[in-house]
Amino acid sequence: MTDTKLADDGLSLNRIGLYAVLLGLVVFYLLPLEAGIVTSFKSIRAYGQTAPFLPAVDGFTLAQWSSAVDQLSGSLFNSVLMAVPATVFSALFGSMAAYGLTNIDWRGQVGIYVLFVAGIFVPYQAVLVPLKRFWSQWVPLHIWLEPVWYLTGLGTDYAGLLALTITHIAYGIPICTLLFRSYYKSVSDEMVEAARLDGASIRRIYRRIILPLSIPMFAVTLIYQFTQIWNDLLFALIIVGPGDASVITQSLIGIGQSESVTNFPLQMAAAFVTALPTLLVYIFFGEQFAKGVTA
Amino acid sequence: MAELELDGLTKVFVEDDGNEIVAVDDIDVTVADGEFLVLVGPSGCGKSTTLRMIAGLESITAGELRLGGRRINERKPAERNTAMVFQSYALYPHMTVKQNMSFGLEESTDMPAAEIAETVIEAAEMMGIGDLLDRKPGELSGGQQQRVALGRAIVRDPEVFLMDEPLSNLDAKLRSKMRTELQRLQDDLGVTTIYVTHDQTEAMTMGDRIAVLDDGMLQQVGTPLECYHEPANRFVADFIGEPSMNFFEVEVQGDRLLADDFAYPLSNETLSTVGDRTELTLGIRPEDIELRTEATGPHDFETVVDVVEPTGDENNLYLTFDPDASEPDTFIATTGGMNRIEAGQPLVAHVPEDAIHLFDPDTGRAVKNRSLDDAETLGRAV
């Protein structure tokens, strides 16, 4: 009896230790988040008087959130306008490229694939200057598409947003191709051959067989690409610049800075507003994401 | 319906480093209209490549492929009027059974949707999967998936069925059931069929004729019983039949064949077919060896049972001439399952002269096959 009791004690001691560590980790990871949320509901005065992670009883206010939404709504719209098509098209093109490089046999495809892979390793910083020059001198969309900007009433600033969208699509294709290729390799050759024998063309096989089977992988690439593109600041600064068409990451930098003191509660609220869409994407595609990752 | 001719069909694969590999070497076979031809051989013998060339999945390096007298080398897979059943079934996992079966008709014909639906239901009823039409492949058992794969081929109403080891993913019991069913189906539909397998039992039981392939080359084409009783060479003799034929390397000395452990006297008739050869390979099927208790004739040999493998209806006996060796050379004889025989027991093996096969040891070609008085009548009955 005493033996089991001792064993029980040992077990529960282990358990206590385990839970303590887990609890510590929970605090470690969640405290900054909690501090951010709590802070975003404080007035500037209350922020100065309370500890960052404690809620302010008197100074509770929704003003920071409404102010953040007000100030960011324009660039939030711009970001959606840019990130959604950029994500969808980079995933779609990546999927098509991977299909052509994996499930169809042709000469020299390995060489082409190597170029795709190399594209993944080109750092953002290395292409900043060429990129700027490309969009301003070689492909000046603000001039080429002038009627569009006037007819839609968007203004030439939006040429930069379109350029940014195309840049993100191009930059996203290599990694999407890599992700889709690893998935398409597991697609049975015999099934593709069966479709060929059934009379389906290469395009029809993609449309009717490969695409429907790629949904889990699309969830993976959509989440990954959306987060990347949404959070990007560097390309946006270079290509879009300040103005009506600036994206949310650009607006976030400047928010809460104009006043005599830095408005941390406003910055917190703005940060959450900025992060919200990526969070929503995870929630919407989470189930498919899990399937795609384990596939 | 049509006759399919393979005329000097050859496939050469060129590797990246320029190496050429001949996968299929100059194959000539004519498959008659409505015939069931089995392509059989060990793995890597080129049988699947041959089938894929017929289907159009693999280009033809040389030779001509004719369907109903017309050359179809250059036709796209979908335009060859063939339907293929794959080993893995290759069903589309995201589609229901009905969609799987309609896909080919939708992609390759202008048939209206209502007619497609009707054709699919008809074929599904024929395959006994009428109640599974709205399920997806993942919800079906292996046997049911197999039926869907067959149904998908039938729906196309092709001139030729191509089957690439379609039964090898099924368990033994289901396999033998499907074997019978496939034969009956092919008989009913009367569609020319080429069936690839590495399983000699399937080849023997299913085919109107068997084409035996080894190393890309056609070894023999014939009815199952021809291949069994009159093998063209040692490879066919070895490949067809279970358990395999026993082989002994022998030397011709006078009127006797001299092996390591025995001497086998030959009749004048056999001697004349041997001619002036000095070396031969003697072959005898396990089921042709008669077991006796006493050696009475010159074709009786005293042996000892090394191992007994009971299969129920039969016993496979591994017999040896030198029981004292630690790993003795053995040969196989089969006997009725009711005979009680134990390892270590001495037995006399009678090797009847009309059942022996003789092969040229260098070329492997058959010099003398067993006498066919009885076998011939069997062959006609097929």
XYZ file of C-alpha atoms in Angstrom:
677
model
C 0.000 0.000 0.000
C 2.721 2.409 1.001
C 4.471 1.642 -2.255
C 1.567 2.730 -4.394
C 1.097 5.761 -2.212
C 4.694 6.731 -2.804
C 4.286 6.133 -6.510
C 1.173 8.262 -6.484
C 3.055 11.024 -4.739
C 5.835 10.829 -7.305
C 3.299 10.970 -10.083
C 1.463 13.949 -8.720
C 4.754 15.739 -8.071
C 5.599 15.219 -11.717
C 2.181 16.458 -12.622
C 2.552 19.564 -10.515
C 5.878 20.301 -12.114
C 4.411 19.767 -15.568
C 1.455 22.027 -14.948
C 3.690 24.684 -13.419
C 5.844 24.712 -16.532
C 2.806 24.767 -18.794
C 1.267 27.579 -16.825
C 4.528 29.504 -17.016
C 4.572 29.086 -20.773
C 0.956 30.169 -21.064
C 1.725 33.334 -19.103
C 4.888 33.916 -21.117
C 3.074 33.726 -24.428
C -0.232 35.309 -23.534
C 0.874 38.148 -21.257
C 2.048 40.457 -24.053
C -1.188 39.828 -25.874
C -3.203 40.451 -22.762
C -1.228 43.614 -22.034
C -1.890 44.788 -25.580
C -5.622 44.182 -25.350
C -5.912 45.779 -21.924
C -3.878 48.787 -23.013
C -5.992 49.332 -26.109
C -8.992 50.048 -23.867
C -7.272 52.713 -21.788
C -7.181 56.451 -22.176
C -3.725 58.024 -22.402
C -4.037 59.249 -18.832
C -5.056 55.858 -17.514
C -2.187 54.287 -19.444
C 0.248 56.433 -17.524
C -1.258 55.501 -14.165
C -1.622 51.725 -14.384
C 0.650 48.780 -14.969
C 0.554 47.707 -18.671
C -1.116 44.368 -17.999
C -3.705 45.555 -15.487
C -7.047 46.911 -16.661
C -7.857 50.518 -15.835
C -11.147 50.749 -13.967
C -11.776 54.475 -14.377
C -10.007 55.079 -17.637
C -11.833 52.379 -19.654
C -12.658 53.725 -23.095
C -13.550 52.518 -26.566
C -12.260 55.768 -28.022
C -8.915 54.286 -29.035
C -10.572 51.513 -31.054
C -12.999 53.805 -32.841
C -10.180 56.257 -33.512
C -7.989 53.427 -34.856
C -10.759 52.135 -37.113
C -11.426 55.681 -38.307
C -7.838 56.384 -39.144
C -7.169 52.970 -40.710
C -10.361 52.331 -42.636
C -9.004 53.805 -45.849
C -5.774 51.848 -45.837
C -7.585 48.760 -44.569
C -9.676 48.897 -47.718
C -6.521 49.371 -49.817
C -4.870 46.401 -48.155
C -7.865 44.169 -48.836
C -7.952 45.417 -52.416
C -4.295 44.477 -52.804
C -3.880 41.366 -50.618
C -6.920 39.340 -51.681
C -6.202 39.218 -55.423
C -2.453 38.951 -54.788
C -3.025 35.922 -52.551
C -5.543 34.212 -54.788
C -3.542 34.683 -57.966
C -0.159 33.703 -56.529
C -1.740 30.508 -55.187
C -3.541 29.820 -58.455
C -0.484 30.444 -60.625
C 1.672 28.436 -58.231
C -0.756 25.557 -58.494
C -0.798 25.718 -62.298
C 2.982 25.904 -62.485
C 3.361 22.979 -60.106
C 0.895 20.926 -62.152
C 2.835 21.639 -65.328
C 6.125 20.804 -63.652
C 4.980 17.670 -61.854
C 2.133 15.825 -63.513
C 3.044 16.523 -67.117
C 6.223 15.176 -68.642
C 8.318 17.409 -70.864
C 11.967 18.037 -71.561
C 13.897 20.474 -69.402
C 11.283 20.785 -66.700
C 13.812 20.201 -63.945
C 15.845 23.193 -65.105
C 12.762 25.384 -65.057
C 11.802 24.083 -61.653
C 15.271 24.941 -60.314
C 14.676 28.539 -61.439
C 11.417 28.559 -59.517
C 13.131 27.275 -56.402
C 15.902 29.861 -56.771
C 13.178 32.510 -56.801
C 12.298 31.605 -53.235
C 15.730 32.620 -52.030
C 15.878 36.074 -53.581
C 15.763 38.428 -50.563
C 13.393 41.417 -50.607
C 16.234 43.833 -49.987
C 18.096 42.740 -53.106
C 15.301 43.697 -55.456
C 14.185 47.008 -53.964
C 16.042 49.273 -56.356
C 15.368 47.292 -59.545
C 11.754 46.977 -58.506
C 11.313 50.694 -58.001
C 12.975 51.369 -61.330
C 10.913 48.709 -63.056
C 7.613 50.202 -61.979
C 8.580 53.843 -62.424
C 10.552 53.710 -65.688
C 9.901 50.517 -67.583
C 6.307 49.768 -66.697
C 4.838 53.118 -65.618
C 1.319 51.968 -64.859
C 0.335 55.462 -63.693
C 0.855 56.658 -67.272
C -0.201 53.600 -69.198
C -3.486 53.182 -67.384
C -4.200 56.875 -66.977
C -7.793 56.695 -68.262
C -8.555 53.992 -65.710
C -7.461 56.136 -62.788
C -9.539 59.090 -63.918
C -12.593 57.107 -64.943
C -12.741 55.180 -61.673
C -11.875 58.259 -59.673
C -9.237 56.364 -57.752
C -6.341 58.629 -58.645
C -2.915 57.717 -59.966
C -1.751 56.659 -56.495
C -3.598 53.442 -57.117
C -1.218 52.595 -59.940
C 1.270 51.920 -57.154
C -1.197 49.600 -55.430
C -1.700 47.651 -58.644
C 2.067 47.439 -59.083
C 2.375 46.170 -55.511
C -0.298 43.547 -56.159
C 1.487 42.267 -59.250
C 4.814 42.276 -57.409
C 3.383 40.168 -54.611
C 1.838 37.738 -57.086
C 5.175 37.306 -58.821
C 7.076 37.008 -55.563
C 4.614 34.456 -54.209
C 4.604 32.107 -57.194
C 7.877 30.250 -56.361
C 6.956 29.289 -52.817
C 3.413 28.376 -53.889
C 4.822 26.247 -56.698
C 7.085 24.458 -54.243
C 4.212 23.789 -51.833
C 1.869 22.573 -54.572
C 4.537 20.464 -56.221
C 5.184 18.459 -53.081
C 1.441 17.868 -52.920
C 1.024 16.972 -56.587
C 3.844 14.465 -56.385
C 1.591 12.359 -54.186
C -1.174 12.452 -56.789
C -1.248 9.058 -58.475
C 0.189 9.017 -62.009
C -2.240 6.290 -62.932
C -5.151 8.567 -62.084
C -3.869 11.298 -64.384
C -3.289 8.681 -67.075
C -6.795 7.346 -66.567
C -8.101 10.859 -67.159
C -6.022 11.118 -70.318
C -7.470 7.844 -71.553
C -10.910 9.162 -70.672
C -10.255 11.895 -73.217
C -9.559 14.829 -70.931
C -7.081 17.417 -72.216
C -4.244 18.715 -70.050
C -6.336 21.754 -69.199
C -9.422 19.688 -68.421
C -7.436 17.341 -66.190
C -6.272 20.338 -64.200
C -9.719 21.820 -64.006
C -11.671 18.658 -63.185
C -9.190 16.444 -61.341
C -6.209 18.320 -59.972
C -7.882 21.567 -58.901
C -10.664 19.954 -56.863
C -8.092 17.730 -55.175
C -5.923 20.750 -54.267
C -8.395 22.445 -51.952
C -6.532 21.571 -48.740
C -3.274 22.797 -50.278
C -5.000 25.992 -51.373
C -5.936 26.583 -47.739
C -2.287 26.244 -46.767
C -1.010 28.602 -49.450
C -3.831 31.078 -48.994
C -3.147 31.412 -45.292
C 0.592 31.603 -45.781
C 0.481 34.018 -48.678
C -2.205 36.215 -47.187
C -0.241 36.625 -43.959
C 2.960 37.378 -45.864
C 1.381 39.877 -48.196
C -0.810 41.542 -45.618
C 2.092 42.041 -43.228
C 4.556 43.258 -45.848
C 5.806 46.777 -45.312
C 9.016 46.979 -47.296
C 7.588 46.554 -50.796
C 4.667 48.838 -49.925
C 7.007 51.623 -48.813
C 9.045 51.327 -51.991
C 6.297 50.827 -54.544
C 3.227 52.581 -53.168
C 4.714 55.330 -51.043
C 2.626 57.714 -48.960
C -0.711 58.858 -50.322
C -4.288 57.714 -50.831
C -3.302 54.216 -51.892
C -1.120 53.359 -48.898
C -1.737 49.992 -47.294
C -2.498 49.316 -43.655
C 1.048 48.469 -42.573
C 2.161 51.873 -43.846
C -0.585 53.664 -41.936
C 0.144 51.724 -38.787
C 3.665 53.164 -38.563
C 2.444 56.688 -38.341
C -0.512 56.193 -36.082
C -0.386 57.698 -32.576
C 2.861 59.481 -33.326
C 1.550 62.907 -34.187
C 0.613 63.905 -30.679
C 2.946 65.352 -28.129
C 3.171 61.997 -26.385
C 3.151 58.639 -28.112
C -0.371 57.283 -27.843
C 0.367 53.671 -26.936
C -3.270 52.663 -26.345
C -4.162 53.908 -29.824
C -1.186 52.064 -31.308
C -2.299 48.885 -29.581
C -5.847 49.216 -30.865
C -4.525 49.960 -34.360
C -2.208 46.944 -34.206
C -5.148 44.706 -33.376
C -7.248 46.175 -36.158
C -4.354 45.499 -38.532
C -3.871 41.939 -37.330
C -7.549 41.026 -37.352
C -7.863 39.967 -41.033
C -4.972 37.482 -40.825
C -6.611 36.025 -37.726
C -9.914 35.667 -39.565
C -8.212 33.888 -42.448
C -6.757 31.332 -40.031
C -10.160 30.766 -38.496
C -11.950 30.363 -41.841
C -9.411 28.072 -43.480
C -8.134 26.361 -40.329
C -9.803 23.006 -40.926
C -8.680 22.769 -44.539
C -5.249 23.999 -43.467
C -4.864 21.066 -41.080
C -5.812 18.669 -43.896
C -3.336 20.274 -46.255
C -0.468 20.177 -43.778
C -1.021 16.527 -42.873
C -1.658 15.469 -46.490
C -15.161 -4.846 -82.629
C -11.733 -5.344 -84.013
C -8.581 -7.316 -84.295
C -5.487 -5.821 -82.691
C -2.118 -6.365 -84.314
C 1.235 -5.717 -82.689
C 3.739 -5.715 -85.517
C 7.361 -5.546 -84.423
C 6.463 -3.334 -81.501
C 9.596 -1.952 -79.850
C 10.197 0.475 -76.997
C 13.583 1.963 -76.256
C 13.978 4.249 -73.269
C 16.818 6.729 -73.424
C 18.187 7.580 -70.015
C 19.475 11.037 -69.113
C 23.075 9.941 -69.622
C 22.326 8.683 -73.118
C 22.082 5.028 -72.151
C 19.533 3.138 -74.178
C 17.362 0.548 -72.532
C 15.338 -1.773 -74.690
C 12.199 -2.417 -72.684
C 10.190 -4.130 -75.398
C 11.966 -5.848 -78.261
C 10.219 -6.501 -81.561
C 6.963 -8.065 -80.395
C 4.610 -9.625 -82.936
C 1.200 -10.717 -81.716
C -2.198 -10.646 -83.347
C -5.116 -10.576 -80.967
C -8.229 -11.830 -82.688
C -11.545 -10.037 -82.366
C -13.080 -10.922 -79.012
C -10.031 -12.835 -77.848
C -8.726 -12.740 -74.284
C -4.945 -12.535 -74.446
C -2.883 -12.653 -71.285
C 0.537 -10.989 -71.297
C 2.515 -12.721 -68.619
C 6.067 -12.510 -67.377
C 8.197 -11.611 -64.364
C 8.337 -7.998 -63.203
C 10.396 -5.801 -65.487
C 9.831 -8.003 -68.525
C 8.152 -5.197 -70.493
C 4.579 -6.415 -70.308
C 3.238 -3.215 -68.752
C 5.216 -1.103 -71.211
C 3.660 -3.073 -74.067
C 0.208 -2.435 -72.662
C 0.968 1.256 -72.200
C 2.120 1.509 -75.806
C -1.169 0.014 -76.922
C -3.059 2.465 -74.700
C -1.033 5.367 -76.070
C 0.478 6.321 -72.720
C 3.938 5.440 -74.011
C 5.256 6.351 -77.450
C 6.156 3.528 -79.831
C 9.858 3.513 -80.778
C 9.485 1.149 -83.721
C 6.931 -1.170 -85.215
C 3.298 -0.730 -86.006
C 0.146 -1.019 -83.976
C -3.011 -1.754 -85.946
C -6.598 -1.842 -84.778
C -9.010 -3.336 -87.279
C -6.301 -3.097 -89.931
C -5.678 0.619 -89.409
C -2.444 2.022 -88.010
C -3.044 3.772 -84.674
C 0.559 4.547 -83.640
C -0.002 8.286 -83.817
C -3.482 8.429 -82.369
C -4.005 10.083 -79.016
C -4.905 7.742 -76.136
C -8.509 8.908 -76.118
C -8.908 8.294 -79.839
C -7.757 4.681 -79.835
C -11.049 3.326 -78.631
C -9.445 1.411 -75.810
C -10.276 1.435 -72.126
C -7.778 0.605 -69.452
C -8.165 -0.791 -65.965
C -5.263 0.057 -63.698
C -3.751 -1.920 -60.879
C -4.489 0.892 -58.417
C -7.947 1.372 -60.008
C -7.023 5.067 -60.466
C -10.484 6.265 -59.477
C -11.014 9.990 -59.026
C -11.311 10.292 -55.240
C -13.328 13.506 -55.194
C -16.029 12.180 -57.494
C -18.886 9.826 -56.768
C -19.071 6.473 -58.488
C -21.540 7.922 -60.954
C -19.257 10.877 -61.745
C -16.281 8.554 -62.048
C -18.094 6.462 -64.604
C -19.522 9.430 -66.522
C -16.222 11.300 -66.752
C -14.939 9.514 -69.842
C -18.218 9.904 -71.723
C -18.389 13.578 -70.809
C -14.843 14.251 -71.927
C -14.697 12.215 -75.106
C -18.224 12.153 -76.529
C -21.047 14.580 -77.283
C -23.543 12.285 -75.638
C -26.318 14.214 -73.891
C -26.335 14.106 -70.099
C -29.492 12.009 -69.891
C -28.028 9.340 -72.152
C -24.776 9.317 -70.181
C -26.713 8.820 -66.963
C -28.630 5.959 -68.535
C -25.484 4.258 -69.861
C -23.761 4.608 -66.509
C -26.694 3.124 -64.603
C -26.859 0.245 -67.055
C -23.161 -0.545 -66.674
C -23.371 -0.166 -62.910
C -26.251 -2.659 -62.782
C -24.204 -5.067 -64.855
C -21.313 -4.779 -62.397
C -23.639 -5.050 -59.389
C -22.764 -1.590 -58.088
C -26.095 0.066 -58.871
C -26.652 0.933 -55.219
C -23.217 2.556 -54.806
C -23.576 5.259 -57.445
C -23.624 8.177 -55.017
C -20.719 7.024 -52.890
C -17.155 8.184 -53.227
C -14.289 5.723 -53.804
C -12.987 6.234 -50.254
C -16.215 4.772 -48.886
C -15.922 1.577 -50.929
C -14.141 -1.698 -50.229
C -11.315 -2.857 -52.488
C -13.597 -5.239 -54.362
C -16.192 -2.539 -54.927
C -13.557 -0.104 -56.179
C -12.400 -2.803 -58.565
C -15.940 -3.094 -59.929
C -16.172 0.658 -60.354
C -12.883 0.641 -62.271
C -14.221 -2.113 -64.530
C -17.545 -0.337 -64.866
C -15.754 2.831 -65.894
C -14.061 0.887 -68.688
C -17.267 -0.839 -69.811
C -19.217 2.423 -70.038
C -16.867 3.634 -72.751
C -17.912 0.682 -74.934
C -14.348 0.311 -76.245
C -13.046 -1.978 -78.942
C -10.231 -3.181 -76.721
C -9.972 -3.628 -72.968
C -6.529 -3.173 -71.495
C -6.045 -4.489 -67.988
C -2.881 -3.933 -65.992
C -2.822 -6.437 -63.141
C -6.324 -5.415 -62.101
C -6.744 -8.117 -59.479
C -3.429 -7.923 -57.672
C -4.715 -5.631 -54.910
C -7.462 -8.017 -53.866
C -7.223 -10.762 -51.277
C -6.863 -14.319 -52.538
C -10.484 -15.325 -52.129
C -11.908 -12.252 -53.843
C -9.283 -12.500 -56.540
C -10.369 -15.958 -57.650
C -14.000 -14.845 -57.566
C -13.295 -11.759 -59.665
C -11.229 -13.890 -62.023
C -14.279 -15.941 -62.918
C -16.459 -12.871 -63.077
C -14.078 -11.042 -65.382
C -13.941 -14.006 -67.723
C -17.705 -14.231 -67.861
C -17.980 -10.494 -68.435
C -15.463 -10.552 -71.247
C -17.280 -13.484 -72.777
C -20.630 -11.669 -72.613
C -19.295 -8.415 -74.008
C -17.076 -10.110 -76.561
C -14.546 -7.303 -76.388
C -10.941 -7.969 -77.383
C -8.963 -7.947 -74.155
C -5.315 -7.754 -73.241
C -4.654 -8.639 -69.674
C -1.275 -8.113 -68.046
C -0.264 -10.169 -65.052
C 2.784 -11.674 -63.403
C 0.651 -14.406 -61.907
C 0.896 -17.586 -63.944
C -2.275 -18.945 -62.331
C -4.240 -15.987 -63.687
C -2.605 -16.486 -67.056
C -3.464 -20.185 -67.182
C -7.037 -19.834 -65.994
C -8.177 -16.678 -67.769
C -6.588 -16.447 -71.155
C -7.736 -17.791 -74.497
C -4.083 -17.467 -75.306
C -0.998 -16.558 -73.296
C 1.898 -14.435 -74.482
C 4.936 -15.061 -72.297
C 7.449 -12.230 -72.113
C 10.922 -12.151 -70.666
C 13.449 -9.352 -70.838
C 11.367 -7.476 -73.403
C 11.216 -10.411 -75.777
C 8.280 -12.584 -76.663
C 9.052 -16.156 -75.604
C 5.911 -17.921 -76.723
C 2.333 -17.266 -77.710
C -0.088 -20.113 -77.351
C -3.049 -21.530 -75.525
C -2.479 -22.092 -71.818
C -2.129 -25.836 -72.354
C 0.290 -25.399 -75.242
C 2.486 -23.243 -73.055
C 2.209 -25.774 -70.288
C 2.820 -28.937 -72.258
C 4.865 -27.642 -75.167
C 6.988 -24.821 -73.807
C 9.102 -23.209 -76.502
C 12.030 -22.855 -74.170
C 13.271 -23.364 -70.674
C 12.017 -19.962 -69.492
C 8.413 -20.720 -70.410
C 8.685 -24.202 -68.934
C 9.956 -22.716 -65.697
C 7.486 -19.815 -65.557
C 4.287 -21.694 -66.361
C 3.211 -24.282 -63.831
C 3.140 -24.294 -60.071
C 5.282 -25.716 -58.522
C 7.851 -25.103 -61.240
C 9.348 -27.756 -63.491
C 12.441 -29.533 -62.170
C 15.607 -29.072 -64.196
C 18.765 -31.184 -64.233
C 21.909 -30.427 -66.176
C 22.858 -33.654 -67.957
C 25.493 -35.006 -70.290
C 24.696 -37.350 -73.159
C 26.728 -40.558 -72.913
C 25.768 -43.268 -75.326
C 22.087 -43.897 -74.828
C 21.993 -42.371 -71.371
C 21.705 -38.930 -69.844
C 24.243 -38.591 -67.091
C 23.434 -36.231 -64.202
C 25.353 -35.697 -60.962
C 23.309 -38.246 -59.068
C 21.636 -40.458 -61.634
C 21.738 -41.827 -65.165
C 18.638 -41.712 -67.316
C 18.403 -44.173 -70.220
C 16.753 -42.919 -73.405
C 14.798 -44.751 -76.051
C 16.047 -44.697 -79.641
C 13.212 -42.394 -80.601
C 14.247 -39.765 -78.080
C 17.909 -40.249 -78.953
C 17.211 -39.337 -82.552
C 15.708 -35.988 -81.526
C 18.725 -35.299 -79.331
C 20.986 -35.668 -82.363
C 24.664 -34.992 -81.725
C 24.216 -32.714 -78.725
C 26.397 -33.612 -75.773
C 24.934 -31.348 -73.107
C 21.240 -31.014 -72.294
C 18.872 -29.789 -69.633
C 16.390 -32.383 -68.522
C 13.046 -31.070 -67.330
C 10.252 -32.894 -65.596
C 7.101 -31.448 -64.062
C 6.541 -32.303 -60.380
C 3.099 -33.718 -61.175
C 4.548 -36.097 -63.793
C 6.857 -37.804 -61.306
C 5.237 -41.001 -60.074
C 6.118 -42.206 -56.633
C 6.666 -45.881 -55.946
C 7.888 -47.997 -53.108
C 10.235 -50.200 -55.097
C 12.554 -49.499 -57.981
C 11.655 -51.896 -60.778
C 12.548 -50.160 -64.065
C 15.461 -48.135 -65.470
C 13.458 -44.892 -64.989
C 12.999 -45.466 -61.272
C 15.311 -43.643 -58.876
C 15.791 -44.152 -55.172
C 15.444 -40.905 -53.265
C 14.744 -39.685 -49.748
C 12.083 -37.191 -48.759
C 13.729 -34.022 -47.436
C 10.723 -31.790 -46.757
C 6.967 -32.275 -47.074
C 4.739 -29.289 -47.867
C 1.096 -30.241 -47.511
C -1.320 -27.953 -49.382
C -4.392 -29.975 -48.514
C -5.310 -31.499 -51.825
C -1.682 -32.217 -52.592
C 1.655 -32.745 -50.932
C 4.696 -31.064 -52.421
C 7.624 -33.370 -51.722
C 11.194 -32.132 -51.848
C 13.183 -35.209 -52.788
C 16.938 -35.610 -52.646
C 19.550 -38.098 -53.759
C 21.974 -37.408 -50.930
C 20.111 -37.092 -47.633
C 23.342 -36.767 -45.642
C 24.293 -33.374 -46.995
C 23.444 -30.448 -44.726
C 21.727 -28.531 -47.501
C 20.924 -31.198 -50.063
C 19.945 -30.442 -53.662
C 16.296 -31.232 -54.007
C 13.676 -31.576 -56.689
C 9.935 -31.432 -56.294
C 7.307 -34.068 -56.826
C 3.625 -33.721 -56.041
C 1.414 -36.434 -54.717
C -2.155 -36.708 -53.481
C -2.878 -35.001 -50.186
C -4.219 -38.196 -48.643
C -0.872 -39.984 -48.912
C 0.881 -39.893 -45.596
C 4.500 -39.203 -46.261
C 7.080 -38.000 -43.789
C 10.454 -36.356 -44.081
C 13.341 -38.836 -44.089
C 11.258 -41.556 -45.671
C 12.854 -43.302 -48.678
C 10.809 -43.169 -51.882
C 11.293 -44.256 -55.450
C 10.665 -41.584 -58.060
C 9.529 -42.865 -61.430
C 10.270 -40.394 -64.235
C 8.287 -41.566 -67.286
C 10.093 -40.959 -70.534
C 7.010 -39.616 -72.328
C 6.785 -36.815 -69.765
C 10.327 -35.500 -69.949
C 11.359 -32.278 -71.630
C 14.815 -31.671 -73.021
C 16.286 -28.199 -73.538
C 19.413 -26.893 -75.145
C 21.454 -25.585 -72.190
C 22.920 -22.667 -74.186
C 19.903 -21.265 -76.004
C 17.289 -22.681 -73.640
C 15.264 -23.770 -76.653
C 13.184 -26.931 -76.327
C 14.752 -29.967 -78.005
C 12.040 -32.387 -77.024
C 8.750 -31.758 -75.276
C 6.622 -34.359 -73.594
C 4.612 -36.659 -75.821
C 1.316 -35.054 -76.552
C -1.048 -37.945 -77.175
C -3.183 -36.924 -74.238
C -2.193 -33.267 -74.126
C -3.226 -32.638 -77.694
C -6.802 -33.589 -77.088
C -6.823 -31.272 -74.080
C -5.504 -28.452 -76.238
C -8.284 -28.872 -78.766
C -10.941 -28.670 -76.126
C -9.928 -25.108 -75.232
